[in-house]
């Protein structure tokens, strides 16, 4: 049975031969987002035509509203940040650490969720890196990464910071289980969400923060992202907000609040200066496209169906059967996001990618895994073409 794309490929600028399977590296921006960029750029060329509310403040709010709707949170808790790293840095550098405090992270994290915590060593804060499974093993359904992280918590631990979906092996952590365990221990759960945002629904009931850039599954541009924090954590952090973070309405006056209350208590509290309004407009337009087809829940179901079809096709090939079976088990266990990461010798991956590029097929590789990332614009025709490419002899 065929599976139609959930999001029309006509909304993008794909050449006829291009099959983009790498939004885990960079997501394609929809034409509607590019049009928004162009419209806002005209206000930079002609600032005398700028409408302060419609072309600036309203654009910010539009992104907060769209991002909150996609994540299933309140727009009041959304901060506009440039990327995942700056969102995590706002927390790492703003928390009232004491010498001897600890933060726990998984081993093998992307630098965005490693370097902000390592930088705290100069404050006497120790970053504890925890292997999520035995080093030589491939992740399968017997892994318990949440339990390993929880077991690493000590009385000195203040935060656990982890990727929701890992960038290399594609493993998805159970945020509910991990967050509940952290909360029971009085520890904040901080989530790097960039590899899941836009293609799956995060469970943030027990989390304290969720940071994501906008240029992958959210289909925005580089340099604009979102940070969600709960009010309890936000009250503990050093405010970053400046001239756009007044407690009430916007003001250009030198004094924007009372002596006791200089900053808004909502997400603007952590917004350092002016955002890139071009990036805000483009990301808002992209997220609104995702919401129009049912949001993250609909996209997640669509992607799962496509993944299962791909693995069914690959299972008939001896070279791929073992990995297809492993990944199918992980899907059934809820351990995958939109990335299927096939463990494969690097020379084989390099040959596959080179041959794919010659055919207009673009995937990616990280740390010995071939990453196939599916999204709402893909359909069964794309999956079948991907399977044919992967199974073809060099």
mmCIF file of C-alpha atoms in Angstrom:
data_model
loop_
_atom_site.group_PDB
_atom_site.id
_atom_site.type_symbol
_atom_site.label_atom_id
_atom_site.label_comp_id
_atom_site.label_asym_id
_atom_site.label_seq_id
_atom_site.Cartn_x
_atom_site.Cartn_y
_atom_site.Cartn_z
ATOM 1 C CA UNK A 1 0.000 0.000 0.000
ATOM 2 C CA UNK A 2 1.345 3.397 -0.956
ATOM 3 C CA UNK A 3 1.922 6.174 1.576
ATOM 4 C CA UNK A 4 1.410 9.712 0.336
ATOM 5 C CA UNK A 5 3.542 12.573 1.659
ATOM 6 C CA UNK A 6 1.948 14.354 4.575
ATOM 7 C CA UNK A 7 3.495 17.653 3.516
ATOM 8 C CA UNK A 8 3.514 18.286 -0.234
ATOM 9 C CA UNK A 9 7.015 18.297 -1.763
ATOM 10 C CA UNK A 10 5.730 21.149 -3.940
ATOM 11 C CA UNK A 11 6.004 23.389 -0.881
ATOM 12 C CA UNK A 12 9.809 23.077 -1.141
ATOM 13 C CA UNK A 13 12.407 23.831 -3.786
ATOM 14 C CA UNK A 14 13.425 20.223 -4.451
ATOM 15 C CA UNK A 15 14.839 19.488 -7.928
ATOM 16 C CA UNK A 16 13.109 16.522 -9.546
ATOM 17 C CA UNK A 17 15.970 14.095 -8.888
ATOM 18 C CA UNK A 18 16.703 15.150 -5.308
ATOM 19 C CA UNK A 19 15.858 12.867 -2.396
ATOM 20 C CA UNK A 20 16.841 14.651 0.823
ATOM 21 C CA UNK A 21 17.214 12.187 3.702
ATOM 22 C CA UNK A 22 19.334 14.451 5.882
ATOM 23 C CA UNK A 23 17.185 16.894 7.816
ATOM 24 C CA UNK A 24 19.117 15.612 10.848
ATOM 25 C CA UNK A 25 21.939 17.655 9.306
ATOM 26 C CA UNK A 26 19.965 20.526 7.723
ATOM 27 C CA UNK A 27 16.247 20.742 7.074
ATOM 28 C CA UNK A 28 14.984 22.308 3.841
ATOM 29 C CA UNK A 29 13.158 25.594 4.308
ATOM 30 C CA UNK A 30 9.647 25.681 2.779
ATOM 31 C CA UNK A 31 8.985 28.303 0.134
ATOM 32 C CA UNK A 32 6.527 30.004 2.501
ATOM 33 C CA UNK A 33 9.349 30.578 4.978
ATOM 34 C CA UNK A 34 11.591 31.967 2.258
ATOM 35 C CA UNK A 35 8.777 34.313 1.224
ATOM 36 C CA UNK A 36 8.508 35.523 4.811
ATOM 37 C CA UNK A 37 12.251 36.146 4.830
ATOM 38 C CA UNK A 38 11.978 38.174 1.645
ATOM 39 C CA UNK A 39 9.093 40.255 2.986
ATOM 40 C CA UNK A 40 10.911 41.063 6.223
ATOM 41 C CA UNK A 41 14.150 41.783 4.385
ATOM 42 C CA UNK A 42 12.362 44.595 2.558
ATOM 43 C CA UNK A 43 11.884 46.322 5.915
ATOM 44 C CA UNK A 44 15.654 46.225 6.365
ATOM 45 C CA UNK A 45 16.121 47.820 2.968
ATOM 46 C CA UNK A 46 13.392 50.385 3.617
ATOM 47 C CA UNK A 47 13.223 50.968 7.407
ATOM 48 C CA UNK A 48 10.907 53.931 6.950
ATOM 49 C CA UNK A 49 8.251 51.404 5.933
ATOM 50 C CA UNK A 50 8.713 49.259 9.066
ATOM 51 C CA UNK A 51 5.543 48.708 11.092
ATOM 52 C CA UNK A 52 6.844 48.208 14.624
ATOM 53 C CA UNK A 53 4.108 45.865 15.816
ATOM 54 C CA UNK A 54 3.313 43.932 12.626
ATOM 55 C CA UNK A 55 6.901 43.594 11.361
ATOM 56 C CA UNK A 56 8.718 43.140 14.658
ATOM 57 C CA UNK A 57 6.911 42.471 17.935
ATOM 58 C CA UNK A 58 4.127 40.456 16.310
ATOM 59 C CA UNK A 59 6.665 38.335 14.428
ATOM 60 C CA UNK A 60 8.334 37.394 17.710
ATOM 61 C CA UNK A 61 5.008 36.471 19.262
ATOM 62 C CA UNK A 62 4.005 34.485 16.198
ATOM 63 C CA UNK A 63 7.091 32.308 16.662
ATOM 64 C CA UNK A 64 6.466 31.864 20.375
ATOM 65 C CA UNK A 65 2.877 30.823 19.691
ATOM 66 C CA UNK A 66 3.793 28.415 16.884
ATOM 67 C CA UNK A 67 6.673 26.862 18.802
ATOM 68 C CA UNK A 68 4.536 26.400 21.909
ATOM 69 C CA UNK A 69 1.739 24.764 19.907
ATOM 70 C CA UNK A 70 4.161 22.317 18.309
ATOM 71 C CA UNK A 71 5.815 21.394 21.623
ATOM 72 C CA UNK A 72 2.557 21.312 23.584
ATOM 73 C CA UNK A 73 3.616 23.963 26.099
ATOM 74 C CA UNK A 74 2.617 27.507 27.061
ATOM 75 C CA UNK A 75 3.885 30.343 24.883
ATOM 76 C CA UNK A 76 4.690 32.267 28.067
ATOM 77 C CA UNK A 77 7.468 29.763 28.771
ATOM 78 C CA UNK A 78 9.141 30.126 25.365
ATOM 79 C CA UNK A 79 12.362 32.120 24.938
ATOM 80 C CA UNK A 80 13.711 33.070 21.519
ATOM 81 C CA UNK A 81 17.356 31.977 21.284
ATOM 82 C CA UNK A 82 19.779 31.692 18.405
ATOM 83 C CA UNK A 83 20.359 27.935 18.644
ATOM 84 C CA UNK A 84 20.445 24.906 20.931
ATOM 85 C CA UNK A 85 23.828 25.921 22.326
ATOM 86 C CA UNK A 86 22.749 29.391 23.424
ATOM 87 C CA UNK A 87 19.645 27.980 25.074
ATOM 88 C CA UNK A 88 21.727 25.510 27.068
ATOM 89 C CA UNK A 89 24.316 28.181 27.853
ATOM 90 C CA UNK A 90 21.594 30.412 29.300
ATOM 91 C CA UNK A 91 20.922 27.653 31.822
ATOM 92 C CA UNK A 92 24.515 26.567 32.424
ATOM 93 C CA UNK A 93 25.803 30.104 32.972
ATOM 94 C CA UNK A 94 22.725 31.416 34.753
ATOM 95 C CA UNK A 95 22.286 28.779 37.461
ATOM 96 C CA UNK A 96 23.517 29.555 41.009
ATOM 97 C CA UNK A 97 26.159 26.837 41.140
ATOM 98 C CA UNK A 98 28.251 26.124 44.204
ATOM 99 C CA UNK A 99 31.729 24.550 44.202
ATOM 100 C CA UNK A 100 31.336 20.778 44.290
ATOM 101 C CA UNK A 101 28.024 20.732 42.434
ATOM 102 C CA UNK A 102 27.596 18.200 39.634
ATOM 103 C CA UNK A 103 25.812 17.952 36.310
ATOM 104 C CA UNK A 104 25.263 14.523 34.730
ATOM 105 C CA UNK A 105 25.302 14.058 30.946
ATOM 106 C CA UNK A 106 25.442 10.973 28.707
ATOM 107 C CA UNK A 107 28.793 10.036 27.225
ATOM 108 C CA UNK A 108 28.997 10.781 23.524
ATOM 109 C CA UNK A 109 26.846 13.910 23.537
ATOM 110 C CA UNK A 110 27.079 16.445 20.708
ATOM 111 C CA UNK A 111 29.273 19.430 21.729
ATOM 112 C CA UNK A 112 26.183 21.636 22.107
ATOM 113 C CA UNK A 113 25.224 19.606 25.157
ATOM 114 C CA UNK A 114 28.730 18.949 26.430
ATOM 115 C CA UNK A 115 30.849 22.072 26.250
ATOM 116 C CA UNK A 116 28.463 24.346 28.218
ATOM 117 C CA UNK A 117 28.731 21.948 31.164
ATOM 118 C CA UNK A 118 32.463 21.323 30.871
ATOM 119 C CA UNK A 119 32.986 25.087 30.971
ATOM 120 C CA UNK A 120 31.639 25.071 34.520
ATOM 121 C CA UNK A 121 34.753 23.307 35.781
ATOM 122 C CA UNK A 122 36.304 26.729 36.431
ATOM 123 C CA UNK A 123 33.467 27.344 38.907
ATOM 124 C CA UNK A 124 34.213 24.091 40.676
ATOM 125 C CA UNK A 125 31.286 22.255 39.040
ATOM 126 C CA UNK A 126 31.998 18.691 37.924
ATOM 127 C CA UNK A 127 30.520 17.310 34.698
ATOM 128 C CA UNK A 128 29.906 13.554 35.032
ATOM 129 C CA UNK A 129 29.717 11.713 31.687
ATOM 130 C CA UNK A 130 27.816 8.423 31.849
ATOM 131 C CA UNK A 131 27.974 5.649 29.198
ATOM 132 C CA UNK A 132 24.404 4.674 28.337
ATOM 133 C CA UNK A 133 25.292 1.078 27.400
ATOM 134 C CA UNK A 134 28.462 -1.052 27.153
ATOM 135 C CA UNK A 135 30.958 0.646 24.865
ATOM 136 C CA UNK A 136 31.344 -2.161 22.322
ATOM 137 C CA UNK A 137 27.619 -2.933 22.059
ATOM 138 C CA UNK A 138 25.111 -1.642 19.547
ATOM 139 C CA UNK A 139 22.022 -0.202 21.253
ATOM 140 C CA UNK A 140 19.112 -2.639 21.256
ATOM 141 C CA UNK A 141 15.944 -3.103 23.279
ATOM 142 C CA UNK A 142 17.829 -4.307 26.351
ATOM 143 C CA UNK A 143 19.351 -0.864 26.994
ATOM 144 C CA UNK A 144 18.222 1.243 29.950
ATOM 145 C CA UNK A 145 19.837 4.658 29.416
ATOM 146 C CA UNK A 146 17.466 6.433 31.762
ATOM 147 C CA UNK A 147 18.343 4.117 34.640
ATOM 148 C CA UNK A 148 22.057 4.586 34.034
ATOM 149 C CA UNK A 149 21.677 8.366 34.232
ATOM 150 C CA UNK A 150 19.518 8.193 37.337
ATOM 151 C CA UNK A 151 22.002 5.879 39.042
ATOM 152 C CA UNK A 152 24.732 8.487 38.470
ATOM 153 C CA UNK A 153 22.863 11.124 40.490
ATOM 154 C CA UNK A 154 24.418 11.974 43.844
ATOM 155 C CA UNK A 155 23.458 14.470 46.570
ATOM 156 C CA UNK A 156 25.656 16.999 44.713
ATOM 157 C CA UNK A 157 23.852 16.617 41.369
ATOM 158 C CA UNK A 158 21.832 19.657 40.345
ATOM 159 C CA UNK A 159 21.003 18.804 36.720
ATOM 160 C CA UNK A 160 20.855 15.962 34.229
ATOM 161 C CA UNK A 161 21.317 17.261 30.673
ATOM 162 C CA UNK A 162 20.624 14.813 27.842
ATOM 163 C CA UNK A 163 19.741 14.675 24.180
ATOM 164 C CA UNK A 164 16.183 13.518 23.581
ATOM 165 C CA UNK A 165 17.218 11.864 20.296
ATOM 166 C CA UNK A 166 20.917 11.158 19.936
ATOM 167 C CA UNK A 167 22.638 12.560 16.868
ATOM 168 C CA UNK A 168 24.762 9.534 15.916
ATOM 169 C CA UNK A 169 22.880 6.325 16.802
ATOM 170 C CA UNK A 170 19.383 7.861 16.741
ATOM 171 C CA UNK A 171 18.387 6.441 20.143
ATOM 172 C CA UNK A 172 15.462 8.234 21.772
ATOM 173 C CA UNK A 173 15.335 8.646 25.543
ATOM 174 C CA UNK A 174 12.137 8.277 27.528
ATOM 175 C CA UNK A 175 11.696 11.844 28.822
ATOM 176 C CA UNK A 176 8.802 10.886 31.075
ATOM 177 C CA UNK A 177 10.760 8.159 32.876
ATOM 178 C CA UNK A 178 13.941 10.200 33.070
ATOM 179 C CA UNK A 179 12.164 13.401 34.069
ATOM 180 C CA UNK A 180 10.100 11.715 36.754
ATOM 181 C CA UNK A 181 13.216 10.108 38.216
ATOM 182 C CA UNK A 182 15.030 13.443 38.227
ATOM 183 C CA UNK A 183 12.127 15.232 39.877
ATOM 184 C CA UNK A 184 11.878 12.590 42.606
ATOM 185 C CA UNK A 185 15.557 13.260 43.355
ATOM 186 C CA UNK A 186 15.211 17.047 43.303
ATOM 187 C CA UNK A 187 17.236 17.384 40.082
ATOM 188 C CA UNK A 188 16.425 19.437 36.976
ATOM 189 C CA UNK A 189 16.165 17.590 33.628
ATOM 190 C CA UNK A 190 17.557 19.721 30.787
ATOM 191 C CA UNK A 191 16.802 18.433 27.272
ATOM 192 C CA UNK A 192 18.701 18.999 24.039
ATOM 193 C CA UNK A 193 15.773 18.491 21.687
ATOM 194 C CA UNK A 194 17.071 19.450 18.262
ATOM 195 C CA UNK A 195 17.068 15.950 16.719
ATOM 196 C CA UNK A 196 13.441 15.345 17.688
ATOM 197 C CA UNK A 197 11.790 18.748 17.441
ATOM 198 C CA UNK A 198 9.287 18.856 14.584
ATOM 199 C CA UNK A 199 9.087 15.104 14.030
ATOM 200 C CA UNK A 200 8.002 13.754 17.428
ATOM 201 C CA UNK A 201 6.100 14.845 20.528
ATOM 202 C CA UNK A 202 8.260 15.554 23.600
ATOM 203 C CA UNK A 203 6.888 14.643 27.010
ATOM 204 C CA UNK A 204 7.968 17.626 29.120
ATOM 205 C CA UNK A 205 5.738 17.076 32.150
ATOM 206 C CA UNK A 206 8.724 16.369 34.401
ATOM 207 C CA UNK A 207 11.406 18.305 32.512
ATOM 208 C CA UNK A 208 12.722 21.738 33.431
ATOM 209 C CA UNK A 209 14.051 22.910 30.060
ATOM 210 C CA UNK A 210 14.041 21.994 26.363
ATOM 211 C CA UNK A 211 16.370 23.705 23.865
ATOM 212 C CA UNK A 212 16.390 23.348 20.098
ATOM 213 C CA UNK A 213 17.789 25.043 17.062
ATOM 214 C CA UNK A 214 15.394 25.664 14.223
ATOM 215 C CA UNK A 215 17.355 24.457 11.201
ATOM 216 C CA UNK A 216 16.765 20.698 11.361
ATOM 217 C CA UNK A 217 13.335 19.096 11.826
ATOM 218 C CA UNK A 218 11.670 22.489 12.383
ATOM 219 C CA UNK A 219 12.740 23.510 8.847
ATOM 220 C CA UNK A 220 13.873 27.024 9.710
ATOM 221 C CA UNK A 221 17.212 28.678 9.043
ATOM 222 C CA UNK A 222 20.496 28.623 10.905
ATOM 223 C CA UNK A 223 20.667 31.076 13.789
ATOM 224 C CA UNK A 224 17.155 30.906 15.255
ATOM 225 C CA UNK A 225 15.865 28.476 17.846
ATOM 226 C CA UNK A 226 13.629 28.017 20.851
ATOM 227 C CA UNK A 227 14.140 27.487 24.560
ATOM 228 C CA UNK A 228 11.349 26.253 26.829
ATOM 229 C CA UNK A 229 11.791 26.509 30.591
ATOM 230 C CA UNK A 230 9.403 25.930 33.446
ATOM 231 C CA UNK A 231 8.847 28.798 35.840
ATOM 232 C CA UNK A 232 10.550 27.067 38.769
ATOM 233 C CA UNK A 233 13.869 26.749 36.946
ATOM 234 C CA UNK A 234 13.569 30.186 35.361
ATOM 235 C CA UNK A 235 13.275 31.836 38.778
ATOM 236 C CA UNK A 236 16.637 30.311 39.745
ATOM 237 C CA UNK A 237 18.484 31.605 36.686
ATOM 238 C CA UNK A 238 20.353 34.846 36.143
ATOM 239 C CA UNK A 239 18.246 37.069 33.837
ATOM 240 C CA UNK A 240 19.634 37.608 30.359
ATOM 241 C CA UNK A 241 16.788 39.787 29.146
ATOM 242 C CA UNK A 242 17.546 43.354 28.132
ATOM 243 C CA UNK A 243 15.552 46.055 26.398
ATOM 244 C CA UNK A 244 12.770 43.794 25.075
ATOM 245 C CA UNK A 245 12.273 42.057 28.399
ATOM 246 C CA UNK A 246 10.311 44.640 30.368
ATOM 247 C CA UNK A 247 7.733 43.321 32.857
ATOM 248 C CA UNK A 248 4.858 44.974 31.002
ATOM 249 C CA UNK A 249 4.502 46.565 27.599
ATOM 250 C CA UNK A 250 7.462 47.405 25.395
ATOM 251 C CA UNK A 251 9.244 50.623 26.258
ATOM 252 C CA UNK A 252 12.265 52.464 24.901
ATOM 253 C CA UNK A 253 12.629 54.398 28.143
ATOM 254 C CA UNK A 254 15.780 54.053 30.163
ATOM 255 C CA UNK A 255 13.755 52.672 33.079
ATOM 256 C CA UNK A 256 11.378 49.902 32.067
ATOM 257 C CA UNK A 257 10.209 48.562 35.422
ATOM 258 C CA UNK A 258 10.136 49.189 39.119
ATOM 259 C CA UNK A 259 13.287 48.931 41.187
ATOM 260 C CA UNK A 260 12.100 45.558 42.449
ATOM 261 C CA UNK A 261 11.096 44.147 39.045
ATOM 262 C CA UNK A 262 13.246 44.934 36.008
ATOM 263 C CA UNK A 263 12.497 41.813 33.998
ATOM 264 C CA UNK A 264 9.448 39.969 32.763
ATOM 265 C CA UNK A 265 8.848 36.643 34.501
ATOM 266 C CA UNK A 266 7.968 34.842 31.261
ATOM 267 C CA UNK A 267 10.343 33.454 28.647
ATOM 268 C CA UNK A 268 11.561 36.920 27.702
ATOM 269 C CA UNK A 269 13.525 36.807 30.965
ATOM 270 C CA UNK A 270 16.133 34.714 29.118
ATOM 271 C CA UNK A 271 16.175 36.576 25.800
ATOM 272 C CA UNK A 272 19.469 38.393 25.418
ATOM 273 C CA UNK A 273 18.869 41.463 23.269
ATOM 274 C CA UNK A 274 17.106 41.573 19.923
ATOM 275 C CA UNK A 275 16.439 38.329 18.050
ATOM 276 C CA UNK A 276 17.030 38.067 14.323
ATOM 277 C CA UNK A 277 13.584 39.038 13.143
ATOM 278 C CA UNK A 278 14.263 37.447 9.748
ATOM 279 C CA UNK A 279 14.992 34.127 11.438
ATOM 280 C CA UNK A 280 11.941 34.461 13.670
ATOM 281 C CA UNK A 281 9.643 35.052 10.722
ATOM 282 C CA UNK A 282 11.038 32.173 8.680
ATOM 283 C CA UNK A 283 10.928 29.696 11.566
ATOM 284 C CA UNK A 284 7.389 30.719 12.484
ATOM 285 C CA UNK A 285 6.241 30.162 8.897
ATOM 286 C CA UNK A 286 7.925 26.741 8.786
ATOM 287 C CA UNK A 287 6.430 25.576 12.073
ATOM 288 C CA UNK A 288 2.986 26.767 10.964
ATOM 289 C CA UNK A 289 3.326 24.466 7.945
ATOM 290 C CA UNK A 290 4.023 21.555 10.281
ATOM 291 C CA UNK A 291 1.033 22.457 12.439
ATOM 292 C CA UNK A 292 -1.201 22.649 9.369
ATOM 293 C CA UNK A 293 -0.702 18.914 8.661
ATOM 294 C CA UNK A 294 -1.440 17.838 12.229
ATOM 295 C CA UNK A 295 1.710 18.859 14.062
ATOM 296 C CA UNK A 296 4.338 16.625 15.607
ATOM 297 C CA UNK A 297 1.967 13.764 16.481
ATOM 298 C CA UNK A 298 0.810 13.337 12.881
ATOM 299 C CA UNK A 299 4.349 13.662 11.549
ATOM 300 C CA UNK A 300 5.656 11.112 14.051
ATOM 301 C CA UNK A 301 3.036 8.549 12.992
ATOM 302 C CA UNK A 302 3.770 9.214 9.322
ATOM 303 C CA UNK A 303 7.518 8.837 9.787
ATOM 304 C CA UNK A 304 7.090 5.600 11.744
ATOM 305 C CA UNK A 305 5.034 4.097 8.904
ATOM 306 C CA UNK A 306 7.712 5.066 6.395
ATOM 307 C CA UNK A 307 10.483 3.651 8.568
ATOM 308 C CA UNK A 308 8.719 0.326 8.900
ATOM 309 C CA UNK A 309 8.243 0.151 5.149
ATOM 310 C CA UNK A 310 11.934 0.857 4.560
ATOM 311 C CA UNK A 311 13.023 -1.822 7.010
ATOM 312 C CA UNK A 312 10.610 -4.318 5.473
ATOM 313 C CA UNK A 313 12.210 -3.693 2.079
ATOM 314 C CA UNK A 314 15.751 -3.997 3.460
ATOM 315 C CA UNK A 315 15.061 -7.168 5.412
ATOM 316 C CA UNK A 316 15.137 -9.256 2.233
ATOM 317 C CA UNK A 317 18.770 -8.270 1.597
ATOM 318 C CA UNK A 318 21.296 -10.339 3.555
ATOM 319 C CA UNK A 319 23.618 -7.336 3.975
ATOM 320 C CA UNK A 320 20.922 -5.314 5.743
ATOM 321 C CA UNK A 321 18.739 -7.901 7.485
ATOM 322 C CA UNK A 322 20.480 -7.844 10.865
ATOM 323 C CA UNK A 323 20.400 -4.054 11.112
ATOM 324 C CA UNK A 324 16.838 -3.890 9.800
ATOM 325 C CA UNK A 325 15.737 -6.331 12.488
ATOM 326 C CA UNK A 326 17.562 -4.388 15.225
ATOM 327 C CA UNK A 327 16.042 -1.083 14.160
ATOM 328 C CA UNK A 328 12.578 -2.613 13.893
ATOM 329 C CA UNK A 329 12.858 -3.785 17.486
ATOM 330 C CA UNK A 330 13.896 -0.301 18.539
ATOM 331 C CA UNK A 331 10.908 1.248 16.741
ATOM 332 C CA UNK A 332 8.537 -1.130 18.483
ATOM 333 C CA UNK A 333 10.135 -0.245 21.826
ATOM 334 C CA UNK A 334 9.724 3.500 21.203
ATOM 335 C CA UNK A 335 13.473 4.008 21.058
ATOM 336 C CA UNK A 336 13.747 5.853 17.741
ATOM 337 C CA UNK A 337 12.978 9.318 16.456
ATOM 338 C CA UNK A 338 13.022 10.286 12.789
ATOM 339 C CA UNK A 339 16.601 9.034 12.293
ATOM 340 C CA UNK A 340 17.285 5.409 11.399
ATOM 341 C CA UNK A 341 20.983 4.876 12.143
ATOM 342 C CA UNK A 342 22.417 1.803 10.413
ATOM 343 C CA UNK A 343 25.692 0.516 11.892
ATOM 344 C CA UNK A 344 27.982 -0.125 8.972
ATOM 345 C CA UNK A 345 31.724 -0.105 8.160
ATOM 346 C CA UNK A 346 32.732 3.440 7.294
ATOM 347 C CA UNK A 347 34.153 2.558 3.843
ATOM 348 C CA UNK A 348 30.782 1.036 2.908
ATOM 349 C CA UNK A 349 28.979 4.154 4.147
ATOM 350 C CA UNK A 350 31.337 6.427 2.215
ATOM 351 C CA UNK A 351 30.772 4.449 -0.982
ATOM 352 C CA UNK A 352 27.014 4.510 -0.480
ATOM 353 C CA UNK A 353 26.962 8.250 0.067
ATOM 354 C CA UNK A 354 29.137 8.901 -2.968
ATOM 355 C CA UNK A 355 26.954 6.710 -5.159
ATOM 356 C CA UNK A 356 23.817 8.291 -3.709
ATOM 357 C CA UNK A 357 24.967 11.818 -4.443
ATOM 358 C CA UNK A 358 25.482 10.841 -8.061
ATOM 359 C CA UNK A 359 21.810 9.803 -8.123
ATOM 360 C CA UNK A 360 20.522 12.858 -6.245
ATOM 361 C CA UNK A 361 20.092 10.900 -2.979
ATOM 362 C CA UNK A 362 21.491 12.668 0.072
ATOM 363 C CA UNK A 363 21.898 10.978 3.463
ATOM 364 C CA UNK A 364 24.532 11.517 6.164
ATOM 365 C CA UNK A 365 26.931 9.708 8.471
ATOM 366 C CA UNK A 366 28.102 10.150 12.051
ATOM 367 C CA UNK A 367 30.451 7.912 14.063
ATOM 368 C CA UNK A 368 30.036 4.723 12.040
ATOM 369 C CA UNK A 369 26.307 5.044 11.373
ATOM 370 C CA UNK A 370 24.516 5.698 8.104
ATOM 371 C CA UNK A 371 21.695 8.077 9.020
ATOM 372 C CA UNK A 372 18.433 7.964 7.075
ATOM 373 C CA UNK A 373 16.170 10.774 8.294
ATOM 374 C CA UNK A 374 12.543 10.814 7.141
ATOM 375 C CA UNK A 375 10.075 13.687 7.470
ATOM 376 C CA UNK A 376 6.602 14.775 6.448
ATOM 377 C CA UNK A 377 7.418 15.463 2.772
ATOM 378 C CA UNK A 378 8.526 11.866 2.158
ATOM 379 C CA UNK A 379 6.244 9.137 0.866
ATOM 380 C CA UNK A 380 6.460 5.471 -0.061
ATOM 381 C CA UNK A 381 8.007 6.300 -3.452
ATOM 382 C CA UNK A 382 10.905 7.973 -1.639
ATOM 383 C CA UNK A 383 11.309 5.061 0.761
ATOM 384 C CA UNK A 384 11.336 2.516 -2.055
ATOM 385 C CA UNK A 385 13.935 4.552 -3.914
ATOM 386 C CA UNK A 386 16.043 4.727 -0.743
ATOM 387 C CA UNK A 387 15.826 0.942 -0.290
ATOM 388 C CA UNK A 388 16.810 0.320 -3.902
ATOM 389 C CA UNK A 389 19.843 2.594 -3.501
ATOM 390 C CA UNK A 390 20.947 0.912 -0.276
ATOM 391 C CA UNK A 391 20.564 -2.623 -1.645
ATOM 392 C CA UNK A 392 22.212 -2.017 -5.012
ATOM 393 C CA UNK A 393 25.647 -3.523 -5.522
ATOM 394 C CA UNK A 394 28.509 -1.039 -5.994
#
